[in-house]
Amino acid sequence: MDTAMRLFREGGERAVSMRLLAREVGISTMALYTYFPTKAHLMHHIWTDVLRLACVRGEEAAAASPCDWSRLDACLQGFLTYWMDHPDHLREILRAWQADGDGQGPPTWFHAQCVQLDQLLRPLSSPRDEEVRMAECRDQILTQMLGAQMLLLVHAQAPRATRQRLIENTTRTALASLRARMNPEGAAGA
């Protein structure tokens, strides 16, 4: 996987060929197929790893935060900062999502991000929040993060400070919207 990730970082999905990967790790191509039955299977592992790295960036940012809301904010900013720093990874992930999505929601390799958001949202919810409402909140955040990711791609050549402001504004807006959704009667005073 390390070699496959290196090839991916160097040239995207096109650079990851089963034959080249087998040669790079010193095994036969047929032996590689025992671990990864298809290139698509290998790429799913790569995309899962890329998303894991983005989640780790978010978790690291959230670790030092003093309360649940600031932890969520830091995590979202860390997650978006990963994509700001790796627009090539973002392009590949979005392309893979489109290819794998089939209009049926996120691909299975996106599951780790959903789990991470669920863990961050759970302490913010009240006992009356049912699973459906929590799923709606998670989907709202995912939608806002996807929008921010698209904007980061559009503005990939903009100065870093401009892109950082975009991240901060996105998370501030997303959290205000989320607070209103999770606490509708207190939204006016929030």
PDB file of N, CA and C in Angstrom, residues 10-82:
ATOM      1  N   GLU A  10       2.500  10.535  -6.958  1.00  0.00           N
ATOM      2  CA  GLU A  10       3.343  11.002  -8.050  1.00  0.00           C
ATOM      3  C   GLU A  10       2.570  11.267  -9.339  1.00  0.00           C
ATOM      4  N   GLY A  11       1.498  10.512  -9.577  1.00  0.00           N
ATOM      5  CA  GLY A  11       0.846  10.688 -10.861  1.00  0.00           C
ATOM      6  C   GLY A  11      -0.637  10.392 -10.917  1.00  0.00           C
ATOM      7  N   GLY A  12      -1.289  10.299  -9.764  1.00  0.00           N
ATOM      8  CA  GLY A  12      -2.718  10.029  -9.761  1.00  0.00           C
ATOM      9  C   GLY A  12      -3.027   8.586 -10.113  1.00  0.00           C
ATOM     10  N   GLU A  13      -4.290   8.337 -10.368  1.00  0.00           N
ATOM     11  CA  GLU A  13      -4.738   6.966 -10.615  1.00  0.00           C
ATOM     12  C   GLU A  13      -4.062   6.350 -11.837  1.00  0.00           C
ATOM     13  N   ARG A  14      -3.831   7.139 -12.872  1.00  0.00           N
ATOM     14  CA  ARG A  14      -3.210   6.602 -14.087  1.00  0.00           C
ATOM     15  C   ARG A  14      -1.817   6.033 -13.819  1.00  0.00           C
ATOM     16  N   ALA A  15      -1.124   6.584 -12.827  1.00  0.00           N
ATOM     17  CA  ALA A  15       0.233   6.130 -12.525  1.00  0.00           C
ATOM     18  C   ALA A  15       0.255   4.814 -11.752  1.00  0.00           C
ATOM     19  N   VAL A  16      -0.897   4.404 -11.247  1.00  0.00           N
ATOM     20  CA  VAL A  16      -0.961   3.173 -10.457  1.00  0.00           C
ATOM     21  C   VAL A  16      -1.403   2.042 -11.384  1.00  0.00           C
ATOM     22  N   SER A  17      -0.425   1.348 -11.939  1.00  0.00           N
ATOM     23  CA  SER A  17      -0.754   0.172 -12.754  1.00  0.00           C
ATOM     24  C   SER A  17      -0.356  -1.070 -11.964  1.00  0.00           C
ATOM     25  N   MET A  18      -1.111  -2.115 -12.159  1.00  0.00           N
ATOM     26  CA  MET A  18      -0.836  -3.361 -11.429  1.00  0.00           C
ATOM     27  C   MET A  18       0.549  -3.880 -11.797  1.00  0.00           C
ATOM     28  N   ARG A  19       0.915  -3.801 -13.061  1.00  0.00           N
ATOM     29  CA  ARG A  19       2.218  -4.297 -13.518  1.00  0.00           C
ATOM     30  C   ARG A  19       3.355  -3.501 -12.882  1.00  0.00           C
ATOM     31  N   LEU A  20       3.246  -2.171 -12.902  1.00  0.00           N
ATOM     32  CA  LEU A  20       4.291  -1.328 -12.311  1.00  0.00           C
ATOM     33  C   LEU A  20       4.368  -1.538 -10.801  1.00  0.00           C
ATOM     34  N   LEU A  21       3.232  -1.618 -10.149  1.00  0.00           N
ATOM     35  CA  LEU A  21       3.222  -1.824  -8.706  1.00  0.00           C
ATOM     36  C   LEU A  21       3.891  -3.142  -8.343  1.00  0.00           C
ATOM     37  N   ALA A  22       3.565  -4.205  -9.086  1.00  0.00           N
ATOM     38  CA  ALA A  22       4.180  -5.509  -8.822  1.00  0.00           C
ATOM     39  C   ALA A  22       5.698  -5.420  -8.990  1.00  0.00           C
ATOM     40  N   ARG A  23       6.124  -4.756 -10.051  1.00  0.00           N
ATOM     41  CA  ARG A  23       7.569  -4.615 -10.289  1.00  0.00           C
ATOM     42  C   ARG A  23       8.227  -3.831  -9.159  1.00  0.00           C
ATOM     43  N   GLU A  24       7.576  -2.754  -8.734  1.00  0.00           N
ATOM     44  CA  GLU A  24       8.139  -1.897  -7.675  1.00  0.00           C
ATOM     45  C   GLU A  24       8.302  -2.640  -6.346  1.00  0.00           C
ATOM     46  N   VAL A  25       7.378  -3.530  -6.027  1.00  0.00           N
ATOM     47  CA  VAL A  25       7.466  -4.247  -4.739  1.00  0.00           C
ATOM     48  C   VAL A  25       8.164  -5.596  -4.871  1.00  0.00           C
ATOM     49  N   GLY A  26       8.550  -5.961  -6.085  1.00  0.00           N
ATOM     50  CA  GLY A  26       9.346  -7.166  -6.286  1.00  0.00           C
ATOM     51  C   GLY A  26       8.561  -8.476  -6.276  1.00  0.00           C
ATOM     52  N   ILE A  27       7.320  -8.431  -6.749  1.00  0.00           N
ATOM     53  CA  ILE A  27       6.540  -9.662  -6.862  1.00  0.00           C
ATOM     54  C   ILE A  27       5.976  -9.748  -8.275  1.00  0.00           C
ATOM     55  N   SER A  28       5.458 -10.899  -8.616  1.00  0.00           N
ATOM     56  CA  SER A  28       4.855 -11.037  -9.936  1.00  0.00           C
ATOM     57  C   SER A  28       3.490 -10.340  -9.955  1.00  0.00           C
ATOM     58  N   THR A  29       3.065  -9.975 -11.147  1.00  0.00           N
ATOM     59  CA  THR A  29       1.757  -9.335 -11.285  1.00  0.00           C
ATOM     60  C   THR A  29       0.663 -10.272 -10.795  1.00  0.00           C
ATOM     61  N   MET A  30       0.791 -11.554 -11.109  1.00  0.00           N
ATOM     62  CA  MET A  30      -0.222 -12.521 -10.666  1.00  0.00           C
ATOM     63  C   MET A  30      -0.273 -12.605  -9.135  1.00  0.00           C
ATOM     64  N   ALA A  31       0.885 -12.515  -8.488  1.00  0.00           N
ATOM     65  CA  ALA A  31       0.900 -12.530  -7.019  1.00  0.00           C
ATOM     66  C   ALA A  31       0.181 -11.308  -6.463  1.00  0.00           C
ATOM     67  N   LEU A  32       0.359 -10.163  -7.103  1.00  0.00           N
ATOM     68  CA  LEU A  32      -0.319  -8.946  -6.661  1.00  0.00           C
ATOM     69  C   LEU A  32      -1.836  -9.115  -6.748  1.00  0.00           C
ATOM     70  N   TYR A  33      -2.286  -9.813  -7.788  1.00  0.00           N
ATOM     71  CA  TYR A  33      -3.728 -10.032  -7.950  1.00  0.00           C
ATOM     72  C   TYR A  33      -4.314 -10.911  -6.844  1.00  0.00           C
ATOM     73  N   THR A  34      -3.484 -11.637  -6.111  1.00  0.00           N
ATOM     74  CA  THR A  34      -4.027 -12.396  -4.970  1.00  0.00           C
ATOM     75  C   THR A  34      -4.387 -11.463  -3.820  1.00  0.00           C
ATOM     76  N   TYR A  35      -3.720 -10.315  -3.746  1.00  0.00           N
ATOM     77  CA  TYR A  35      -4.029  -9.329  -2.700  1.00  0.00           C
ATOM     78  C   TYR A  35      -5.118  -8.353  -3.144  1.00  0.00           C
ATOM     79  N   PHE A  36      -5.050  -7.962  -4.419  1.00  0.00           N
ATOM     80  CA  PHE A  36      -6.000  -7.005  -4.989  1.00  0.00           C
ATOM     81  C   PHE A  36      -6.536  -7.609  -6.279  1.00  0.00           C
ATOM     82  N   PRO A  37      -7.736  -8.172  -6.259  1.00  0.00           N
ATOM     83  CA  PRO A  37      -8.267  -8.871  -7.429  1.00  0.00           C
ATOM     84  C   PRO A  37      -8.401  -7.998  -8.681  1.00  0.00           C
ATOM     85  N   THR A  38      -8.574  -6.676  -8.475  1.00  0.00           N
ATOM     86  CA  THR A  38      -8.682  -5.757  -9.609  1.00  0.00           C
ATOM     87  C   THR A  38      -7.997  -4.443  -9.237  1.00  0.00           C
ATOM     88  N   LYS A  39      -7.730  -3.655 -10.257  1.00  0.00           N
ATOM     89  CA  LYS A  39      -7.172  -2.333  -9.988  1.00  0.00           C
ATOM     90  C   LYS A  39      -8.186  -1.498  -9.208  1.00  0.00           C
ATOM     91  N   ALA A  40      -9.461  -1.651  -9.504  1.00  0.00           N
ATOM     92  CA  ALA A  40     -10.498  -0.906  -8.782  1.00  0.00           C
ATOM     93  C   ALA A  40     -10.442  -1.238  -7.286  1.00  0.00           C
ATOM     94  N   HIS A  41     -10.211  -2.492  -6.958  1.00  0.00           N
ATOM     95  CA  HIS A  41     -10.096  -2.898  -5.554  1.00  0.00           C
ATOM     96  C   HIS A  41      -8.897  -2.207  -4.904  1.00  0.00           C
ATOM     97  N   LEU A  42      -7.781  -2.165  -5.609  1.00  0.00           N
ATOM     98  CA  LEU A  42      -6.587  -1.472  -5.111  1.00  0.00           C
ATOM     99  C   LEU A  42      -6.878   0.013  -4.918  1.00  0.00           C
ATOM    100  N   MET A  43      -7.540   0.626  -5.896  1.00  0.00           N
ATOM    101  CA  MET A  43      -7.834   2.054  -5.801  1.00  0.00           C
ATOM    102  C   MET A  43      -8.769   2.348  -4.633  1.00  0.00           C
ATOM    103  N   HIS A  44      -9.702   1.478  -4.348  1.00  0.00           N
ATOM    104  CA  HIS A  44     -10.581   1.688  -3.186  1.00  0.00           C
ATOM    105  C   HIS A  44      -9.755   1.732  -1.907  1.00  0.00           C
ATOM    106  N   HIS A  45      -8.739   0.884  -1.823  1.00  0.00           N
ATOM    107  CA  HIS A  45      -7.856   0.929  -0.655  1.00  0.00           C
ATOM    108  C   HIS A  45      -7.089   2.247  -0.602  1.00  0.00           C
ATOM    109  N   ILE A  46      -6.650   2.724  -1.740  1.00  0.00           N
ATOM    110  CA  ILE A  46      -5.931   4.006  -1.782  1.00  0.00           C
ATOM    111  C   ILE A  46      -6.858   5.140  -1.356  1.00  0.00           C
ATOM    112  N   TRP A  47      -8.066   5.160  -1.903  1.00  0.00           N
ATOM    113  CA  TRP A  47      -9.002   6.234  -1.551  1.00  0.00           C
ATOM    114  C   TRP A  47      -9.371   6.184  -0.078  1.00  0.00           C
ATOM    115  N   THR A  48      -9.522   4.989   0.460  1.00  0.00           N
ATOM    116  CA  THR A  48      -9.800   4.849   1.885  1.00  0.00           C
ATOM    117  C   THR A  48      -8.647   5.427   2.692  1.00  0.00           C
ATOM    118  N   ASP A  49      -7.419   5.162   2.240  1.00  0.00           N
ATOM    119  CA  ASP A  49      -6.247   5.665   2.954  1.00  0.00           C
ATOM    120  C   ASP A  49      -6.155   7.186   2.854  1.00  0.00           C
ATOM    121  N   VAL A  50      -6.464   7.745   1.694  1.00  0.00           N
ATOM    122  CA  VAL A  50      -6.444   9.204   1.538  1.00  0.00           C
ATOM    123  C   VAL A  50      -7.470   9.832   2.474  1.00  0.00           C
ATOM    124  N   LEU A  51      -8.657   9.277   2.520  1.00  0.00           N
ATOM    125  CA  LEU A  51      -9.677   9.805   3.440  1.00  0.00           C
ATOM    126  C   LEU A  51      -9.255   9.635   4.893  1.00  0.00           C
ATOM    127  N   ARG A  52      -8.586   8.537   5.190  1.00  0.00           N
ATOM    128  CA  ARG A  52      -8.081   8.324   6.554  1.00  0.00           C
ATOM    129  C   ARG A  52      -7.097   9.439   6.916  1.00  0.00           C
ATOM    130  N   LEU A  53      -6.217   9.792   5.984  1.00  0.00           N
ATOM    131  CA  LEU A  53      -5.253  10.859   6.238  1.00  0.00           C
ATOM    132  C   LEU A  53      -5.957  12.194   6.481  1.00  0.00           C
ATOM    133  N   ALA A  54      -7.000  12.464   5.721  1.00  0.00           N
ATOM    134  CA  ALA A  54      -7.764  13.699   5.922  1.00  0.00           C
ATOM    135  C   ALA A  54      -8.455  13.679   7.286  1.00  0.00           C
ATOM    136  N   CYS A  55      -9.001  12.527   7.665  1.00  0.00           N
ATOM    137  CA  CYS A  55      -9.649  12.394   8.978  1.00  0.00           C
ATOM    138  C   CYS A  55      -8.636  12.561  10.106  1.00  0.00           C
ATOM    139  N   VAL A  56      -7.448  12.002   9.922  1.00  0.00           N
ATOM    140  CA  VAL A  56      -6.397  12.140  10.939  1.00  0.00           C
ATOM    141  C   VAL A  56      -6.046  13.607  11.115  1.00  0.00           C
ATOM    142  N   ARG A  57      -5.941  14.342  10.011  1.00  0.00           N
ATOM    143  CA  ARG A  57      -5.655  15.781  10.108  1.00  0.00           C
ATOM    144  C   ARG A  57      -6.734  16.461  10.939  1.00  0.00           C
ATOM    145  N   GLY A  58      -7.981  16.093  10.715  1.00  0.00           N
ATOM    146  CA  GLY A  58      -9.075  16.653  11.495  1.00  0.00           C
ATOM    147  C   GLY A  58      -9.008  16.262  12.954  1.00  0.00           C
ATOM    148  N   GLU A  59      -8.717  14.987  13.224  1.00  0.00           N
ATOM    149  CA  GLU A  59      -8.620  14.507  14.610  1.00  0.00           C
ATOM    150  C   GLU A  59      -7.489  15.199  15.351  1.00  0.00           C
ATOM    151  N   GLU A  60      -6.356  15.378  14.687  1.00  0.00           N
ATOM    152  CA  GLU A  60      -5.225  16.055  15.328  1.00  0.00           C
ATOM    153  C   GLU A  60      -5.589  17.500  15.680  1.00  0.00           C
ATOM    154  N   ALA A  61      -6.277  18.165  14.775  1.00  0.00           N
ATOM    155  CA  ALA A  61      -6.686  19.545  15.043  1.00  0.00           C
ATOM    156  C   ALA A  61      -7.679  19.603  16.198  1.00  0.00           C
ATOM    157  N   ALA A  62      -8.554  18.615  16.285  1.00  0.00           N
ATOM    158  CA  ALA A  62      -9.596  18.618  17.315  1.00  0.00           C
ATOM    159  C   ALA A  62      -9.067  18.235  18.693  1.00  0.00           C
ATOM    160  N   ALA A  63      -7.969  17.514  18.742  1.00  0.00           N
ATOM    161  CA  ALA A  63      -7.480  16.955  20.005  1.00  0.00           C
ATOM    162  C   ALA A  63      -7.233  18.010  21.087  1.00  0.00           C
ATOM    163  N   ALA A  64      -6.774  19.170  20.702  1.00  0.00           N
ATOM    164  CA  ALA A  64      -6.438  20.199  21.696  1.00  0.00           C
ATOM    165  C   ALA A  64      -7.604  21.124  22.014  1.00  0.00           C
ATOM    166  N   SER A  65      -8.753  20.887  21.432  1.00  0.00           N
ATOM    167  CA  SER A  65      -9.889  21.789  21.642  1.00  0.00           C
ATOM    168  C   SER A  65     -10.565  21.524  22.976  1.00  0.00           C
ATOM    169  N   PRO A  66     -10.958  22.591  23.677  1.00  0.00           N
ATOM    170  CA  PRO A  66     -11.475  22.450  25.031  1.00  0.00           C
ATOM    171  C   PRO A  66     -12.919  21.957  25.156  1.00  0.00           C
ATOM    172  N   CYS A  67     -13.750  22.147  24.125  1.00  0.00           N
ATOM    173  CA  CYS A  67     -15.147  21.728  24.260  1.00  0.00           C
ATOM    174  C   CYS A  67     -15.621  21.059  22.981  1.00  0.00           C
ATOM    175  N   ASP A  68     -16.782  20.445  23.039  1.00  0.00           N
ATOM    176  CA  ASP A  68     -17.284  19.669  21.916  1.00  0.00           C
ATOM    177  C   ASP A  68     -17.477  20.488  20.649  1.00  0.00           C
ATOM    178  N   TRP A  69     -18.043  21.700  20.760  1.00  0.00           N
ATOM    179  CA  TRP A  69     -18.272  22.512  19.565  1.00  0.00           C
ATOM    180  C   TRP A  69     -16.960  22.958  18.947  1.00  0.00           C
ATOM    181  N   SER A  70     -15.998  23.346  19.766  1.00  0.00           N
ATOM    182  CA  SER A  70     -14.713  23.765  19.194  1.00  0.00           C
ATOM    183  C   SER A  70     -13.956  22.560  18.637  1.00  0.00           C
ATOM    184  N   ARG A  71     -14.187  21.387  19.214  1.00  0.00           N
ATOM    185  CA  ARG A  71     -13.577  20.160  18.683  1.00  0.00           C
ATOM    186  C   ARG A  71     -14.116  19.873  17.278  1.00  0.00           C
ATOM    187  N   LEU A  72     -15.430  20.016  17.107  1.00  0.00           N
ATOM    188  CA  LEU A  72     -16.033  19.816  15.791  1.00  0.00           C
ATOM    189  C   LEU A  72     -15.501  20.854  14.802  1.00  0.00           C
ATOM    190  N   ASP A  73     -15.442  22.108  15.227  1.00  0.00           N
ATOM    191  CA  ASP A  73     -14.920  23.176  14.365  1.00  0.00           C
ATOM    192  C   ASP A  73     -13.482  22.881  13.951  1.00  0.00           C
ATOM    193  N   ALA A  74     -12.638  22.531  14.908  1.00  0.00           N
ATOM    194  CA  ALA A  74     -11.231  22.243  14.609  1.00  0.00           C
ATOM    195  C   ALA A  74     -11.097  21.041  13.677  1.00  0.00           C
ATOM    196  N   CYS A  75     -11.921  20.031  13.905  1.00  0.00           N
ATOM    197  CA  CYS A  75     -11.873  18.840  13.061  1.00  0.00           C
ATOM    198  C   CYS A  75     -12.249  19.185  11.626  1.00  0.00           C
ATOM    199  N   LEU A  76     -13.320  19.939  11.443  1.00  0.00           N
ATOM    200  CA  LEU A  76     -13.738  20.324  10.097  1.00  0.00           C
ATOM    201  C   LEU A  76     -12.682  21.189   9.417  1.00  0.00           C
ATOM    202  N   GLN A  77     -12.091  22.106  10.169  1.00  0.00           N
ATOM    203  CA  GLN A  77     -11.033  22.944   9.588  1.00  0.00           C
ATOM    204  C   GLN A  77      -9.808  22.108   9.228  1.00  0.00           C
ATOM    205  N   GLY A  78      -9.452  21.165  10.102  1.00  0.00           N
ATOM    206  CA  GLY A  78      -8.312  20.294   9.800  1.00  0.00           C
ATOM    207  C   GLY A  78      -8.569  19.437   8.574  1.00  0.00           C
ATOM    208  N   PHE A  79      -9.786  18.910   8.476  1.00  0.00           N
ATOM    209  CA  PHE A  79     -10.181  18.089   7.332  1.00  0.00           C
ATOM    210  C   PHE A  79     -10.079  18.898   6.040  1.00  0.00           C
ATOM    211  N   LEU A  80     -10.628  20.115   6.042  1.00  0.00           N
ATOM    212  CA  LEU A  80     -10.574  20.950   4.847  1.00  0.00           C
ATOM    213  C   LEU A  80      -9.151  21.411   4.538  1.00  0.00           C
ATOM    214  N   THR A  81      -8.349  21.627   5.569  1.00  0.00           N
ATOM    215  CA  THR A  81      -6.959  22.032   5.343  1.00  0.00           C
ATOM    216  C   THR A  81      -6.185  20.930   4.632  1.00  0.00           C
ATOM    217  N   TYR A  82      -6.496  19.667   4.971  1.00  0.00           N
ATOM    218  CA  TYR A  82      -5.845  18.568   4.263  1.00  0.00           C
ATOM    219  C   TYR A  82      -6.111  18.690   2.764  1.00  0.00           C
TER     220      TYR A  82
END
